[in-house]
Coordinates of C-alpha atoms in Angstrom, one line a residue:
M3 CA 240.6 362.2 361.1
T4 CA 238.2 359.4 362.1
T5 CA 234.9 359.6 360.4
K6 CA 231.9 359.3 362.8
R7 CA 229.4 356.9 361.3
G8 CA 225.8 356.1 362.1
F9 CA 224.7 353.2 364.4
T10 CA 223.8 350.7 361.7
T11 CA 226.8 351.5 359.5
T12 CA 229.1 351.0 362.5
I13 CA 227.7 347.6 363.3
L14 CA 227.7 346.4 359.7
H15 CA 231.3 347.1 359.2
D16 CA 232.7 346.4 362.6
D17 CA 234.0 342.9 361.8
R18 CA 235.4 343.9 358.4
L19 CA 237.4 346.8 359.8
G20 CA 239.0 344.3 362.3
K21 CA 240.5 342.6 359.2
P22 CA 239.3 339.0 359.7
E23 CA 240.9 336.1 357.9
H24 CA 240.8 335.8 354.1
G25 CA 238.9 339.1 353.6
S26 CA 235.8 337.7 355.3
L27 CA 233.1 340.3 356.1
H28 CA 232.2 338.4 359.3
K29 CA 234.6 337.2 361.9
P30 CA 234.8 333.4 361.3
I31 CA 233.7 330.9 363.8
H32 CA 236.7 329.6 365.8
T33 CA 235.8 326.4 367.4
S34 CA 239.2 325.6 369.0
V35 CA 239.1 325.2 372.8
T36 CA 242.8 325.5 373.3
Y37 CA 245.6 327.5 371.5
G38 CA 249.2 326.5 370.9
H39 CA 252.2 328.8 371.1
E40 CA 255.6 328.4 369.5
D41 CA 257.3 330.3 372.4
V42 CA 256.0 329.3 375.8
Q43 CA 256.8 332.9 377.0
D44 CA 253.8 334.0 374.9
L45 CA 251.6 331.6 376.9
V46 CA 253.1 332.8 380.2
D47 CA 252.5 336.5 379.2
I48 CA 248.9 335.8 378.3
F49 CA 248.3 334.2 381.7
Q50 CA 250.0 337.1 383.5
N51 CA 248.0 339.7 381.5
K52 CA 251.1 341.1 379.9
K53 CA 249.8 340.6 376.4
K54 CA 246.6 339.9 374.6
G55 CA 246.0 336.4 373.2
Y56 CA 244.2 333.2 373.8
A57 CA 245.0 330.3 376.1
Y58 CA 241.8 328.5 376.8
S59 CA 238.4 329.3 375.4
R60 CA 236.5 329.4 378.7
Q61 CA 237.7 333.0 379.1
G62 CA 238.4 334.1 375.5
N63 CA 237.8 333.2 371.9
P64 CA 238.4 335.2 368.7
T65 CA 234.8 335.0 367.5
V66 CA 233.5 336.1 370.9
T67 CA 236.1 338.9 371.1
A68 CA 234.7 340.2 367.8
L69 CA 231.2 340.3 369.3
E70 CA 232.5 342.0 372.4
H71 CA 234.1 344.7 370.3
K72 CA 230.8 345.2 368.5
V73 CA 228.8 345.6 371.7
T74 CA 231.4 347.9 373.1
N75 CA 231.0 350.2 370.1
M76 CA 227.2 350.0 370.4
E77 CA 227.4 351.0 374.0
K78 CA 230.0 353.7 373.5
G79 CA 232.1 351.9 376.2
L80 CA 235.6 351.0 377.0
S81 CA 235.5 347.2 376.7
S82 CA 233.1 344.3 377.2
V83 CA 233.0 340.7 378.4
A84 CA 230.5 338.3 376.8
F85 CA 228.8 335.4 378.6
S86 CA 226.6 332.5 377.8
T87 CA 223.4 334.3 379.0
G88 CA 222.4 337.7 380.4
M89 CA 221.9 336.0 383.8
A90 CA 225.5 334.6 383.7
A91 CA 226.7 338.1 383.0
I92 CA 224.8 339.5 386.0
S93 CA 225.7 336.8 388.5
A94 CA 229.4 336.6 387.5
T95 CA 229.8 340.4 387.7
V96 CA 228.3 340.5 391.2
M97 CA 230.4 337.5 392.2
A98 CA 233.6 339.1 390.9
L99 CA 233.2 342.5 392.4
V100 CA 231.2 342.2 395.7
K101 CA 232.4 340.6 398.9
H102 CA 230.7 339.4 402.1
G103 CA 229.8 342.4 404.2
D104 CA 229.3 344.6 401.1
H105 CA 225.9 346.2 400.4
I106 CA 223.9 346.5 397.2
V107 CA 220.9 348.7 396.5
A108 CA 218.7 347.2 393.8
S109 CA 215.5 348.1 392.1
S110 CA 212.4 346.4 393.5
F111 CA 211.1 345.8 390.0
L112 CA 213.9 343.6 388.8
F113 CA 213.3 340.9 386.2
G114 CA 212.2 337.7 388.0
N115 CA 215.4 335.7 387.5
T116 CA 217.6 338.6 388.6
R117 CA 215.5 339.0 391.7
S118 CA 215.8 335.3 392.3
I119 CA 219.6 335.3 392.1
F120 CA 219.8 338.4 394.3
Q121 CA 217.6 336.5 396.9
T122 CA 220.0 333.6 396.7
Y123 CA 222.9 336.0 397.4
I124 CA 220.9 337.3 400.4
D125 CA 220.5 333.7 401.6
M126 CA 224.3 333.3 401.3
G127 CA 224.9 336.4 403.5
L128 CA 225.1 339.3 401.1
D129 CA 223.4 342.5 402.1
I130 CA 221.0 343.6 399.4
T131 CA 218.2 346.2 399.8
F132 CA 215.4 346.5 397.3
V133 CA 213.9 349.9 396.7
D134 CA 211.5 351.7 394.3
A135 CA 214.2 353.0 392.0
T136 CA 211.8 355.3 390.1
D137 CA 212.7 358.0 392.7
V138 CA 216.4 358.6 393.5
E139 CA 215.5 359.5 397.1
N140 CA 214.6 355.9 397.8
V141 CA 218.1 354.9 396.7
R142 CA 219.8 357.7 398.6
N143 CA 218.0 356.8 401.8
E144 CA 219.5 353.2 401.7
I145 CA 223.1 354.2 400.9
K146 CA 225.6 353.3 403.7
A147 CA 229.3 353.0 404.2
S148 CA 229.4 349.4 402.9
T149 CA 227.4 350.1 399.7
K150 CA 229.4 349.0 396.8
M151 CA 226.9 348.8 394.0
V152 CA 223.5 350.1 392.8
F153 CA 221.7 347.9 390.3
V154 CA 218.8 349.0 388.1
E155 CA 217.1 348.3 384.8
T156 CA 216.2 350.9 382.2
I157 CA 212.6 349.6 381.7
A158 CA 211.4 347.0 384.2
N159 CA 210.0 343.7 383.0
P160 CA 207.0 343.3 382.9
A161 CA 205.4 346.4 384.5
T162 CA 207.7 348.9 382.6
Q163 CA 208.6 351.1 385.5
I164 CA 211.6 353.4 384.6
A165 CA 214.3 354.0 387.1
D166 CA 215.4 357.6 387.9
L167 CA 218.4 356.9 385.8
E168 CA 220.0 360.3 385.6
A169 CA 219.7 361.2 389.2
I170 CA 220.9 357.8 390.4
G171 CA 223.9 358.1 388.1
E172 CA 224.7 361.5 389.7
L173 CA 224.3 360.0 393.2
C174 CA 226.6 357.0 392.4
A175 CA 229.2 359.3 390.8
Q176 CA 229.3 361.5 393.9
K177 CA 229.7 358.6 396.3
S178 CA 232.1 356.5 394.0
I179 CA 229.6 353.6 393.9
I180 CA 229.4 351.1 391.0
Y181 CA 226.3 352.0 389.0
M182 CA 225.2 348.9 387.1
V183 CA 222.4 349.3 384.5
D184 CA 220.7 346.5 382.7
N185 CA 220.0 347.9 379.2
T186 CA 218.3 344.8 377.8
M187 CA 214.8 346.3 377.4
T188 CA 216.0 349.4 375.6
S189 CA 219.1 348.0 373.9
P190 CA 222.0 350.2 372.8
Y191 CA 219.9 351.5 369.9
L192 CA 217.3 353.2 372.0
F193 CA 219.6 354.2 374.9
N194 CA 223.2 354.2 376.1
P195 CA 223.6 354.1 380.0
V196 CA 227.0 355.8 379.7
D197 CA 224.9 359.0 379.1
V198 CA 223.6 358.7 382.7
K199 CA 227.0 357.9 384.2
A200 CA 226.6 354.1 384.4
S201 CA 229.8 352.3 385.4
L202 CA 228.8 348.9 383.9
V203 CA 226.1 348.0 381.4
I204 CA 224.4 344.6 381.2
N205 CA 222.8 343.4 378.0
S206 CA 221.0 340.1 377.4
L207 CA 222.3 339.4 373.9
T208 CA 219.5 336.8 373.5
K209 CA 216.9 339.6 373.3
Y210 CA 217.0 342.6 371.0
I211 CA 220.7 342.6 370.0
G212 CA 220.5 339.0 368.7
G213 CA 216.9 339.5 368.0
H214 CA 215.8 336.3 366.3
G215 CA 215.3 333.8 369.2
D216 CA 218.1 331.6 367.9
A217 CA 221.0 332.1 370.3
L218 CA 221.6 332.7 374.0
G219 CA 224.1 335.3 375.2
G220 CA 224.9 338.1 377.6
C221 CA 227.4 340.8 378.0
V222 CA 228.8 343.4 380.5
T223 CA 230.3 346.6 379.2
D224 CA 232.6 348.9 381.1
T225 CA 231.8 352.5 380.2
G226 CA 235.2 353.8 381.4
L227 CA 233.6 356.2 383.9
F228 CA 234.4 354.3 387.2
N229 CA 237.7 354.7 388.9
W230 CA 238.7 351.1 389.6
S231 CA 242.1 352.2 391.1
N232 CA 240.2 353.2 394.3
Y233 CA 237.9 350.2 394.4
P234 CA 238.8 348.1 397.5
N235 CA 237.8 344.7 396.1
I236 CA 240.2 344.6 393.2
F237 CA 242.8 341.9 393.6
E238 CA 246.4 343.2 394.2
T239 CA 247.7 340.8 391.6
F240 CA 245.6 342.5 388.9
K241 CA 246.7 345.9 390.0
K242 CA 250.3 345.0 389.1
Q243 CA 249.4 343.5 385.7
V244 CA 247.0 345.7 383.9
K245 CA 246.2 349.4 383.3
P246 CA 244.0 351.0 386.0
E247 CA 241.0 351.5 383.6
T248 CA 240.9 347.8 382.7
L249 CA 240.9 346.5 386.3
G250 CA 237.2 346.1 386.6
L251 CA 236.7 344.0 383.4
T252 CA 239.9 342.1 384.0
Q253 CA 238.5 340.9 387.4
I254 CA 235.1 340.2 385.8
R255 CA 236.8 338.1 383.1
K256 CA 239.1 336.3 385.5
K257 CA 237.0 335.9 388.6
G258 CA 233.6 336.0 387.0
L259 CA 233.8 334.4 383.5
R260 CA 236.9 332.1 384.0
D261 CA 235.9 330.9 387.5
S262 CA 232.2 330.5 387.1
G263 CA 232.4 329.1 383.5
G264 CA 229.5 331.0 381.9
T265 CA 231.2 330.9 378.5
L266 CA 229.5 332.1 375.3
S267 CA 230.1 329.6 372.5
P268 CA 231.7 330.8 369.2
E269 CA 228.7 329.5 367.3
A270 CA 226.3 331.6 369.4
A271 CA 228.6 334.6 369.2
H272 CA 228.5 334.5 365.4
T273 CA 224.7 334.1 365.3
I274 CA 224.2 337.1 367.7
S275 CA 226.8 339.2 365.8
V276 CA 225.0 338.7 362.5
G277 CA 221.6 339.3 364.1
A278 CA 222.8 342.6 365.6
E279 CA 223.4 344.1 362.2
T280 CA 219.6 344.7 361.8
L281 CA 219.0 345.9 365.4
A282 CA 218.0 349.5 364.5
L283 CA 215.7 348.3 361.6
R284 CA 214.0 345.7 363.8
L285 CA 213.5 348.1 366.8
E286 CA 212.1 350.9 364.7
R287 CA 209.4 348.6 363.4
A288 CA 208.7 346.9 366.7
C289 CA 208.5 350.2 368.6
N290 CA 206.1 351.6 366.0
N291 CA 204.0 348.5 366.3
A292 CA 204.0 348.6 370.1
F293 CA 203.1 352.3 370.2
A294 CA 200.1 351.8 367.9
L295 CA 198.9 348.7 369.8
A296 CA 199.2 350.6 373.1
Q297 CA 196.9 353.3 371.9
Y298 CA 194.4 350.6 370.8
F299 CA 194.6 348.8 374.1
E300 CA 194.2 352.1 376.1
A301 CA 190.8 352.7 374.4
H302 CA 189.5 349.2 374.7
P303 CA 186.9 348.6 377.4
K304 CA 188.2 345.1 378.2
I305 CA 191.7 346.3 378.9
K306 CA 191.9 347.6 382.5
K307 CA 195.4 349.1 382.2
V308 CA 198.2 349.4 379.7
F309 CA 201.8 349.2 381.0
Y310 CA 203.8 351.0 378.3
P311 CA 206.1 354.1 378.6
G312 CA 204.7 355.5 375.4
V313 CA 201.2 356.1 376.8
A314 CA 200.6 359.5 378.5
S315 CA 199.1 357.7 381.5
H316 CA 202.5 356.0 382.3
P317 CA 204.0 357.5 385.5
Q318 CA 207.4 357.9 383.8
H319 CA 206.1 358.8 380.4
E320 CA 208.0 362.2 380.3
R321 CA 211.2 360.6 381.6
A322 CA 211.1 357.9 378.9
G323 CA 210.6 360.5 376.2
K324 CA 213.6 362.4 377.4
L325 CA 215.9 359.5 377.8
F326 CA 215.0 357.0 375.1
K327 CA 214.9 357.3 371.3
K328 CA 211.6 355.4 371.3
F329 CA 209.5 353.7 373.9
G330 CA 210.5 350.1 373.3
G331 CA 208.8 347.0 372.1
L332 CA 207.8 345.6 375.6
M333 CA 204.4 346.2 377.1
S334 CA 202.0 344.5 379.4
I335 CA 198.2 344.7 379.6
E336 CA 195.9 344.1 382.6
L337 CA 192.7 342.4 381.4
D338 CA 189.3 343.1 382.9
E339 CA 188.6 340.6 385.7
S340 CA 185.7 339.1 383.6
I341 CA 188.3 337.7 381.1
D342 CA 190.3 334.6 381.8
C343 CA 193.8 335.5 380.7
L344 CA 194.7 331.9 379.6
S345 CA 191.5 331.6 377.5
F346 CA 192.3 335.0 376.0
L347 CA 195.8 334.0 375.0
N348 CA 194.6 330.7 373.5
K349 CA 192.4 332.8 371.1
L350 CA 195.4 334.5 369.6
K351 CA 196.4 332.8 366.4
L352 CA 199.3 335.0 365.2
V353 CA 200.8 336.0 368.5
I354 CA 203.0 333.3 370.0
K355 CA 202.7 332.0 373.6
S356 CA 206.3 332.1 374.7
S357 CA 208.6 333.1 377.6
N358 CA 211.2 334.9 375.5
L359 CA 211.1 338.6 374.4
G360 CA 213.0 340.8 372.0
D361 CA 212.2 338.4 369.1
T362 CA 211.2 339.4 365.6
R363 CA 207.9 337.7 366.3
T364 CA 205.3 339.0 368.7
L365 CA 205.3 336.9 371.9
S366 CA 202.9 336.7 374.8
I367 CA 202.8 335.2 378.3
P368 CA 200.6 335.3 381.4
V369 CA 202.9 336.8 384.0
A370 CA 201.5 335.7 387.4
Q371 CA 201.1 332.1 386.3
T372 CA 204.6 331.7 384.8
I373 CA 207.7 333.9 385.1
F374 CA 206.6 335.5 388.4
F375 CA 204.8 332.5 389.9
E376 CA 207.5 331.6 392.3
L377 CA 207.5 335.0 394.0
G378 CA 204.0 334.6 395.3
A379 CA 201.0 336.9 395.3
D380 CA 202.3 339.3 398.0
K381 CA 205.6 339.9 396.1
R382 CA 203.8 340.3 392.8
A383 CA 201.6 343.0 394.4
E384 CA 204.6 344.7 395.8
M385 CA 206.1 344.8 392.3
G386 CA 203.0 346.1 390.7
I387 CA 202.1 342.9 388.9
P388 CA 198.3 342.2 388.8
E389 CA 197.1 338.6 388.5
T390 CA 195.5 339.2 385.1
M391 CA 198.6 340.7 383.5
I392 CA 199.7 339.6 380.0
R393 CA 203.2 340.5 378.9
L394 CA 203.7 341.3 375.2
S395 CA 206.9 341.5 373.3
I396 CA 205.9 343.2 370.1
G397 CA 207.6 342.0 366.9
I398 CA 208.0 343.2 363.4
E399 CA 204.9 341.7 361.8
D400 CA 202.6 343.9 359.7
L401 CA 200.6 346.1 362.1
E402 CA 197.3 345.4 360.6
D403 CA 197.8 341.6 361.1
L404 CA 198.7 342.1 364.8
M405 CA 195.7 344.4 365.3
A406 CA 193.3 341.9 363.7
D407 CA 194.6 339.1 365.9
F408 CA 194.0 341.1 369.1
K409 CA 190.7 342.4 368.0
E410 CA 189.4 338.9 367.3
A411 CA 190.7 337.6 370.7
L412 CA 189.1 340.5 372.6
G413 CA 185.8 339.9 370.8

């Protein structure tokens, strides 16, 4: 009988239970690019997907495999493929599974770089429709015979809209459409997209899973819920080589990772793996800090609006409370027009001005002037991003220190 253990216990002992070399508690860093085989048939079988093993590190490395196994466990999935960044995971997955003439329905509120690569795909001839994914009917109205994928995020960055995750999952299951959910803003600790019938789960490992701002990484996890046997874009060669349930990730690894080359380094994989061990502890603290700060900002006369699922005024507050363990560490605030947002940020002494998020430290950035600048004012308005918006990624500092910093900056 297998003992079911808690989230943190599972992560902490995942490497050890895989029996790494010399009794190590972490999977060692394997830096070899290539792998030799005494019998060439072993090499042939690896290339032909007849057995597991390593041939060339662009598409597989023992240290990376250990991290993939850990993420799979966190997401309660079937298997995972790791990439050099979250954006590499997204772009490679779309490239591997979607063909010219296919259609994708995507949230209008996607992270800026995701929106940017999707626009590049549109320029290359791919059919992509952006909708307000907070209501499933907007998704349903755009589904057509050529629709192969629906792509949403759990909590949008930076305005924190929450997609109609459960209803969209039901819709995609009914219509046999790939349902890809980016779980970066919630992480596997706060939410598992498999619970809303997601087919594929994206995580930027750089953010909360790694959590310390010291390594880039991304991952796609197959939940095991999608029937790849009936998916028309799977290559016939793969159908003859691997089990039906592994067809999707095999194609992502071969046609996405191998061909596009977005390989995660073993050094980064090790750093992320160690960082992941404290995911629950870090997020508990960050979420508690964020909730307290959101209450403070809501009551402050110089804050025009607070974008945070934990406040009762948030349009999807009840949905967030139902779906997520906590409300997350990401929030944005809209300053009163009388306050120059750049001057305000420069007054902060503890909070760091930075473009990352999901770090142990609290980070801040003016949204319209930086990460969403390229979209232009009209697109920003369409996405609900005001010109005086400040995005905050709340860290694990002592709450009283964070509160004092914001109080001083707000005067």
